[in-house]
Coordinates of C-alpha atoms and ligand atoms in Angstrom, one line a residue:
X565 CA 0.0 0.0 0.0
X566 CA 1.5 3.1 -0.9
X567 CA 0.1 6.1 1.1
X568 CA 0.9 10.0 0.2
X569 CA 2.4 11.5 3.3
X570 CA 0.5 14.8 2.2
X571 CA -3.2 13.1 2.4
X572 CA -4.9 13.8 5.8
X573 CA -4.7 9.8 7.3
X574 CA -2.0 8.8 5.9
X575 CA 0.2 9.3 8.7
X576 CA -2.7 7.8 11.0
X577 CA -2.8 4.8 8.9
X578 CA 0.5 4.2 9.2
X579 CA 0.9 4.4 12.6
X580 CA -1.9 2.1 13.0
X581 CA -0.1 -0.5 10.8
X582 CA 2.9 -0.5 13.0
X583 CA 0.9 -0.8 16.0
X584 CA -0.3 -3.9 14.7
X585 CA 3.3 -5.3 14.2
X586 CA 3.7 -4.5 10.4
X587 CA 6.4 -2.5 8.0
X588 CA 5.9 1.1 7.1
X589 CA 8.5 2.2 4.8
X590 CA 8.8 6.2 5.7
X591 CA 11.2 8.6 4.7
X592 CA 13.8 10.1 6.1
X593 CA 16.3 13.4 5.7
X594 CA 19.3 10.4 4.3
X595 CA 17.2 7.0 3.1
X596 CA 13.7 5.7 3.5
X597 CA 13.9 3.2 6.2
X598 CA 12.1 0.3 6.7
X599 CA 10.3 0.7 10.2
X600 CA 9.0 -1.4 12.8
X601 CA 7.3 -1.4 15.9
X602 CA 10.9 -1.4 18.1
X603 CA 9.7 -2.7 21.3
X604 CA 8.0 -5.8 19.1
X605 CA 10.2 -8.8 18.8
X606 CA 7.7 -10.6 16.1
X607 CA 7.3 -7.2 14.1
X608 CA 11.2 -6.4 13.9
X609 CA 12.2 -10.0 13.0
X610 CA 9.6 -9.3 9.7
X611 CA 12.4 -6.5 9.1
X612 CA 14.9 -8.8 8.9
X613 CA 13.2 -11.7 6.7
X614 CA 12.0 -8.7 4.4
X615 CA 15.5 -7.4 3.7
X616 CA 17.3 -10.8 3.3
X617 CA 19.2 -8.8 6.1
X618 CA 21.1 -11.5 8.5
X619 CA 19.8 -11.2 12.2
X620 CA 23.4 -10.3 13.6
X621 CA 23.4 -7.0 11.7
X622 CA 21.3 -4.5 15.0
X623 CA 19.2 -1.9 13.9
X624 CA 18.3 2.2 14.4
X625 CA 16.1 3.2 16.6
X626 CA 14.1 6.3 15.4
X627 CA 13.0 8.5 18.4
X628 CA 10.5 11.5 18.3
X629 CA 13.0 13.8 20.3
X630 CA 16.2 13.8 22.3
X631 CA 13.8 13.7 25.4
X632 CA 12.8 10.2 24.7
X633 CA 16.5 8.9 24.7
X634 CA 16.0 7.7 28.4
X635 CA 13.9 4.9 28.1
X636 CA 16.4 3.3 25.2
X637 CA 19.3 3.9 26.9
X638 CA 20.9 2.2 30.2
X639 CA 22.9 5.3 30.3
X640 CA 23.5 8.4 29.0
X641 CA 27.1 10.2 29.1
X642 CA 26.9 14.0 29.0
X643 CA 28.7 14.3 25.8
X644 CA 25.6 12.2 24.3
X645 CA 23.5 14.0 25.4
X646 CA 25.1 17.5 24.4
X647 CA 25.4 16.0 21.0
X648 CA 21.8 14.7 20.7
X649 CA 20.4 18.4 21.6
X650 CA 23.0 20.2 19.4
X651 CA 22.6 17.6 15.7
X652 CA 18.8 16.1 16.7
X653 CA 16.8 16.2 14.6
X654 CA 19.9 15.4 12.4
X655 CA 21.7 12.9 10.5
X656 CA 23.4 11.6 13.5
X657 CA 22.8 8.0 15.1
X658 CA 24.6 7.4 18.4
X659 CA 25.3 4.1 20.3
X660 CA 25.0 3.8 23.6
X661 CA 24.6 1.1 26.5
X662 CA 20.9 -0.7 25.9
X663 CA 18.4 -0.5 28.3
X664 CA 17.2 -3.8 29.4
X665 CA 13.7 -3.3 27.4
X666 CA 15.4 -2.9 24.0
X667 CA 14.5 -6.4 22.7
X668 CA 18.0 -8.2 21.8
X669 CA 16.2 -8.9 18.2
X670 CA 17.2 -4.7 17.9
X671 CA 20.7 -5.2 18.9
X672 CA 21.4 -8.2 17.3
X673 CA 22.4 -9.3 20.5
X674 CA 24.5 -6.5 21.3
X675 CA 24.6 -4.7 24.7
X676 CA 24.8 -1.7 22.9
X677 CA 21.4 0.0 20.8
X678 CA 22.0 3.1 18.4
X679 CA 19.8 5.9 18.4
X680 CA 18.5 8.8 16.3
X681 CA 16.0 11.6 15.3
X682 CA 15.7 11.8 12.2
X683 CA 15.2 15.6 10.0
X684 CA 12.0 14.8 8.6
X685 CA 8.9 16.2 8.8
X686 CA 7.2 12.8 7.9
X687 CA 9.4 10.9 10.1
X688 CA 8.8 13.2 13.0
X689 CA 5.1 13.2 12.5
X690 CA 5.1 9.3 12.1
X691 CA 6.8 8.9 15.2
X692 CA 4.8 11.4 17.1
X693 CA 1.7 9.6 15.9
X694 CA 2.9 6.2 16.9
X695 CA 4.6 7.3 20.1
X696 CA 7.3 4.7 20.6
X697 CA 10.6 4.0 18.7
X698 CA 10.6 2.7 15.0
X699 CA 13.4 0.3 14.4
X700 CA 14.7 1.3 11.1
X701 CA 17.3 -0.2 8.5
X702 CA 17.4 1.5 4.9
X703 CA 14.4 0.0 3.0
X704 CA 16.4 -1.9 0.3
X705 CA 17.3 -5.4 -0.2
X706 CA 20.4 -6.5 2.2
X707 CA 23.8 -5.2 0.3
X708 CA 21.9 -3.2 -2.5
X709 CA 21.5 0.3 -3.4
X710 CA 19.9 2.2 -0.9
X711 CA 16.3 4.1 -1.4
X712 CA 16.1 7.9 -1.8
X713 CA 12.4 7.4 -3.0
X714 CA 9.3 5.6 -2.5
X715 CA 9.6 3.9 -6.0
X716 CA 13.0 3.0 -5.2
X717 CA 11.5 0.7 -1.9
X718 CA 8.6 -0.4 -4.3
X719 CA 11.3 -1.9 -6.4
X720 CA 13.2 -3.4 -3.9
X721 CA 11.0 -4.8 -1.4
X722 CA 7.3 -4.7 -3.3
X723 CA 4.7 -6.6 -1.4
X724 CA 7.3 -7.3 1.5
X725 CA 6.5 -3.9 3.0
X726 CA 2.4 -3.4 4.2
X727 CA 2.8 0.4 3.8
X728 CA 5.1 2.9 1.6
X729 CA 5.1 6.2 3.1
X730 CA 5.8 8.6 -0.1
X731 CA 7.1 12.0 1.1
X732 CA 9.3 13.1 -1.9
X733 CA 12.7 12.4 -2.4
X734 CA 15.0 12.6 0.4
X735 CA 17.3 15.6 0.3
X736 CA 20.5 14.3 2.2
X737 CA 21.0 11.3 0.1
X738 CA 23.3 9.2 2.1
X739 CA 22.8 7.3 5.9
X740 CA 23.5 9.0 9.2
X741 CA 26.9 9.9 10.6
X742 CA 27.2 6.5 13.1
X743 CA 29.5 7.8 16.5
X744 CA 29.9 4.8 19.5
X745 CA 29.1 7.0 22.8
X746 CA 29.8 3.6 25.1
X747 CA 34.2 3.7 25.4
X748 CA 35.8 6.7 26.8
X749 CA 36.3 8.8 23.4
X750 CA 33.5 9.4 20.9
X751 CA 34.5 6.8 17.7
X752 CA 33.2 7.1 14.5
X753 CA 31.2 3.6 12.7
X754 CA 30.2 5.1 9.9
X755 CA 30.4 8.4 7.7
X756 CA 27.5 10.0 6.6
X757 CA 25.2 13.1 6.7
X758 CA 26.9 15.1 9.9
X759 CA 30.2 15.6 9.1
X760 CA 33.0 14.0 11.5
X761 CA 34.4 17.8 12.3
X762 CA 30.9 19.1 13.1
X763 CA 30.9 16.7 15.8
X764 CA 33.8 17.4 17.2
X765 CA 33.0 20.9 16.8
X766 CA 30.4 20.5 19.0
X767 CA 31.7 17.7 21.5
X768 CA 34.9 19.3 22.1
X769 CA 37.5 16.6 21.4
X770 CA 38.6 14.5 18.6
X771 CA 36.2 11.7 17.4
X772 CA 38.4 8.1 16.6
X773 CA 38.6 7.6 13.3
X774 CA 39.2 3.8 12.8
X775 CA 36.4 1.2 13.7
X776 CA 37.5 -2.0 15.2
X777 CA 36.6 -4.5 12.4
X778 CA 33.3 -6.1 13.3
X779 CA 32.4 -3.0 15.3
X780 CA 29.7 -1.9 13.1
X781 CA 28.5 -4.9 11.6
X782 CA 26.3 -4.3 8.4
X783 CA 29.2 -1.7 7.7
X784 CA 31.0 -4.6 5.4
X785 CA 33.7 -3.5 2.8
X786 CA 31.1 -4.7 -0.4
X787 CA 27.4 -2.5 0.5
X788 CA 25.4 -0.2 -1.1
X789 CA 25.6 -2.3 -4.5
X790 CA 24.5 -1.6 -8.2
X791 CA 23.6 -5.0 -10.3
X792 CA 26.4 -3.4 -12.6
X793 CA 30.1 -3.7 -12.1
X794 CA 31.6 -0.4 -10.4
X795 CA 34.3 1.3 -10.5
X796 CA 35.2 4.5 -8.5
X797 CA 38.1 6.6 -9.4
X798 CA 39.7 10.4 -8.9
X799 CA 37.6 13.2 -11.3
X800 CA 41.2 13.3 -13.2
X801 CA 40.9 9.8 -14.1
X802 CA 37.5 9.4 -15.2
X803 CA 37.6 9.9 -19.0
X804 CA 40.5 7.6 -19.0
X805 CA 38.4 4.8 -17.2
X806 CA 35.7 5.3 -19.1
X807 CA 38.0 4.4 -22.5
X808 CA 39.5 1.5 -20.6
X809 CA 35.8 0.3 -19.6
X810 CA 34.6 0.9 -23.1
X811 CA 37.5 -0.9 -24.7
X812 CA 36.3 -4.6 -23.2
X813 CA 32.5 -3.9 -22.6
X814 CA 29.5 -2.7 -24.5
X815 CA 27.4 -1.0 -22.3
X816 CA 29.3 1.7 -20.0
X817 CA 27.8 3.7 -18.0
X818 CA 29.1 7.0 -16.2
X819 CA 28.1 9.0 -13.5
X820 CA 28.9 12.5 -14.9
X821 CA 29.3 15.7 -13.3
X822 CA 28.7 19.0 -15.0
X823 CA 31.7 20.4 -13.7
X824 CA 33.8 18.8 -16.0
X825 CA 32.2 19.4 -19.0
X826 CA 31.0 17.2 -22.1
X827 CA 31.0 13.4 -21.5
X828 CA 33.0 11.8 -23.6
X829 CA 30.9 10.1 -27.2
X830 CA 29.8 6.4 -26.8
X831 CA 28.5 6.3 -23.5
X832 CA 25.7 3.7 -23.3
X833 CA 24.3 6.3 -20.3
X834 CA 25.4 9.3 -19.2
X835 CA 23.8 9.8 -15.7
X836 CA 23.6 13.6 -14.1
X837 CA 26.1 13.2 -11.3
X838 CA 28.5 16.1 -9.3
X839 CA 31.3 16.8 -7.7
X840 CA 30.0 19.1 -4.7
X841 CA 29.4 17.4 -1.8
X842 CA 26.0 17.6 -0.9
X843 CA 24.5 17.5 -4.6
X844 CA 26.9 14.2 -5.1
X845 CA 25.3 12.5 -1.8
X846 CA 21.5 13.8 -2.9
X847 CA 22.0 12.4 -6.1
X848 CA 24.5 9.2 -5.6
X849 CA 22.0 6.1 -5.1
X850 CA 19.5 7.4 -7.5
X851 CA 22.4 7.8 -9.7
X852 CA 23.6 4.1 -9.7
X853 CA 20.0 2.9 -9.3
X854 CA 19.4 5.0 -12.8
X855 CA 22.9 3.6 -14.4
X856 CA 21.1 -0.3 -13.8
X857 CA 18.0 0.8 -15.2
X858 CA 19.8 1.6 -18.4
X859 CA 21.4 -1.7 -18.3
X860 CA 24.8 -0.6 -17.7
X861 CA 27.2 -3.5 -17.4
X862 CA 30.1 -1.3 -15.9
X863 CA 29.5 2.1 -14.4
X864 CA 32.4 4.7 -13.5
X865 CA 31.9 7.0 -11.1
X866 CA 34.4 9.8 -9.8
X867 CA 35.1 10.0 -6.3
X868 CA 34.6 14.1 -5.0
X869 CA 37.0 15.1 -3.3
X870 CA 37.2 17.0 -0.2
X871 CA 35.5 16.6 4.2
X872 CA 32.6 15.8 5.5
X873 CA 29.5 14.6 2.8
X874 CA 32.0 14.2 0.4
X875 CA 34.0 11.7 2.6
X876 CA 30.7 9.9 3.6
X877 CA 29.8 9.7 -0.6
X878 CA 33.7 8.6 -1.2
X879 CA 32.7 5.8 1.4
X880 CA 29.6 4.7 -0.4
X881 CA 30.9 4.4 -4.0
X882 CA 34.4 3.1 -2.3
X883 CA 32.0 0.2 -0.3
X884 CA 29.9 -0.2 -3.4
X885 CA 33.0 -0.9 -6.2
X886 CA 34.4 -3.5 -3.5
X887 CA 31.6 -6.3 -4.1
X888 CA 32.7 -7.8 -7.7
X889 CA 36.3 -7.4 -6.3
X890 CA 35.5 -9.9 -3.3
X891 CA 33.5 -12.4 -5.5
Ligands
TXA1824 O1 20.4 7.3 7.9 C1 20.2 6.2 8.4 O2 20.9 5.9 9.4 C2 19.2 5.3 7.9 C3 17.8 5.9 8.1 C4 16.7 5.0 7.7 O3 17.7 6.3 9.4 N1 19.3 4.0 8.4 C5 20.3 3.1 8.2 O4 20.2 1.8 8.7 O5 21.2 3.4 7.5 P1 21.0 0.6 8.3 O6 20.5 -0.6 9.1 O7 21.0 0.5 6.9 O8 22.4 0.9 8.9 C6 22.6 0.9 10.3 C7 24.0 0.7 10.7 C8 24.4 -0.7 10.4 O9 25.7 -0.7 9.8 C9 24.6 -1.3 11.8 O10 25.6 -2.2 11.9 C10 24.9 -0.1 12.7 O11 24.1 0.9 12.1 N2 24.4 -0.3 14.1 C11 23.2 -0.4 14.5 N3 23.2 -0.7 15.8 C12 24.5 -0.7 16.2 C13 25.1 -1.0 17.5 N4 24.4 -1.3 18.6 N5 26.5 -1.0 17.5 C14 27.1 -0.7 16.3 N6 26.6 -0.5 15.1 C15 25.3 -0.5 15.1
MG1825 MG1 21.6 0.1 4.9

């Protein structure tokens, strides 16, 4: 059922279908994510089996505010909790020690549950309607491309979902900024829409840069995947890829930014791509979802350079080329 987050009910209706232990897609400021009832074992485990997602990979919860952190959380240090008011609603998640209610099905087992509030005025209003946490992975098959629209989850998950809430495309493009809250120093699981510097800004000391492996599981080196082969390289090197690419395969795709110009001739798609950081990350899933529409077989993508979103889409595209490489 696809509702339109604009018609009076809709949010009712979906609120009502999570109550009663079923998925509402709903989007976010980064990715629609696929929700669930978070404090109901039987309705999060349908997450799981409708992403193909394995049950050790622990999942967002989605708060209405930084208020209802409490009752998630076993404990909350003060640097959370300065971060949380500063970046909520924001593209942050944190992770902190889980409170004894979070069902383990959340945490994958984990004694740890991450937390967010997500920018969205659906979200918010989805939330506020339900009035408990949604559980939320992105709203695409386990290891694909993640969904920046309602169409994008139809595609991907169809029938598997009871309710698509469509509120427009999302305008960050690319997941939450993921900081563990539980070790002595903030450590950063994930880039994404906050960028590493603003939280240090704002926390006051330097975030860890390096994940233990394992750390954030779900965060493995091949994610984020197009059907076509990827491969992600500097801006400089992109028309000679492209050759390269074209010299052994037909169909070549390339994520092209304005910036630099004509695409080179013979392109089997040219897809509207750009270097500056926040249009890359709006448009980068769409992008690759686009190139396999068009029946790419290889796509080449440049890598934009520079902090913050443009380190969390270098990630992506960097995570996403990995996968024929490890097969
Ligand atoms: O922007 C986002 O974060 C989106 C929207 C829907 O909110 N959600 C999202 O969820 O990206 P997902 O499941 O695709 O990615 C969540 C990541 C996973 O890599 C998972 O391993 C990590 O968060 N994670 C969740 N709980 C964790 C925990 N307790 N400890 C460490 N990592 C955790
Ligand atoms: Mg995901």
């Amino acid at each position: 059922m696809r509702l339109d987050a604009s018609q009076p009910q809709a949010i009712e209706r979906a609120a009502a279908v999570l109550r009663a232990g079923g998925l509402v897609a709903f989007p976010t400021e980064t990715v629609y994510g696929l929700g669930a009832d978070a404090s109901n074992p039987d309705a999060v485990a349908r997450i799981f089996e409708a992403k193909g997602r394995p049950r050790a990979h622990p999942l967002i919860v989605h708060l209405a505010d930084a208020a209802a952190l409490d009752p998630w959380a076993a404990r909350v240090p003060p640097l959370a909790r300065r971060l949380a008011e500063s970046l909520w609603p924001g593209p942050l998640t944190l992770v902190l020690p889980r409170h004894r209610r979070v069902p383990p099905a959340v945490t994958g087992g984990r004694d740890t549950v991450a937390l967010r509030v997500p920018d969205h005025p659906v979200a918010l209003a989805l939330l506020r309607a339900f009035g408990g946490g949604i559980a939320a992975p992105s709203a695409n098959r386990f290891g694909h491309v993640s969904p920046t629209t309602a169409a994008h989850v139809l595609a991907d998950l169809g029938d598997a979902v009871d309710a698509v809430l469509d509120g427009g495309p999302c305008e960050v493009g690319v997941e939450s900024t993921i900081v563990d809250m539980t070790g002595p120093t903030p450590r950063l699981l994930r880039e994404g829409g906050v960028p590493v510097e603003t939280v240090e800004a704002i926390a006051g000391c330097p975030v860890e840069r390096r994940a233990r492996p394992g750390e954030a599981p779900g965060t493995l080196r091949w994610h984020y995947a197009p059907r076509a082969r990827l491969l992600a390289v500097a801006p400089g090197e992109l028309a000679g890829a492209i050759a390269e690419a074209s010299a052994r395969h037909r169909r070549v795709a390339a994520l092209w930014p304005a910036e630099l110009g004509a695409p080179p001739a013979g392109l089997a798609a040219v897809v509207a791509f750009s270097l500056d950081p926040a249009r890359a990350a709006e448009r980068l899933y769409a992008a690759l979802r686009e190139a396999d529409a068009r029946g790419a077989q290889v796509i080449v993508a440049p890598l934009p350079p520079g902090d913050g979103l443009a380190a969390a889409v270098r990630d992506r595209l960097v995570r996403a080329a990995a996968r024929r490489e490890d097969e």
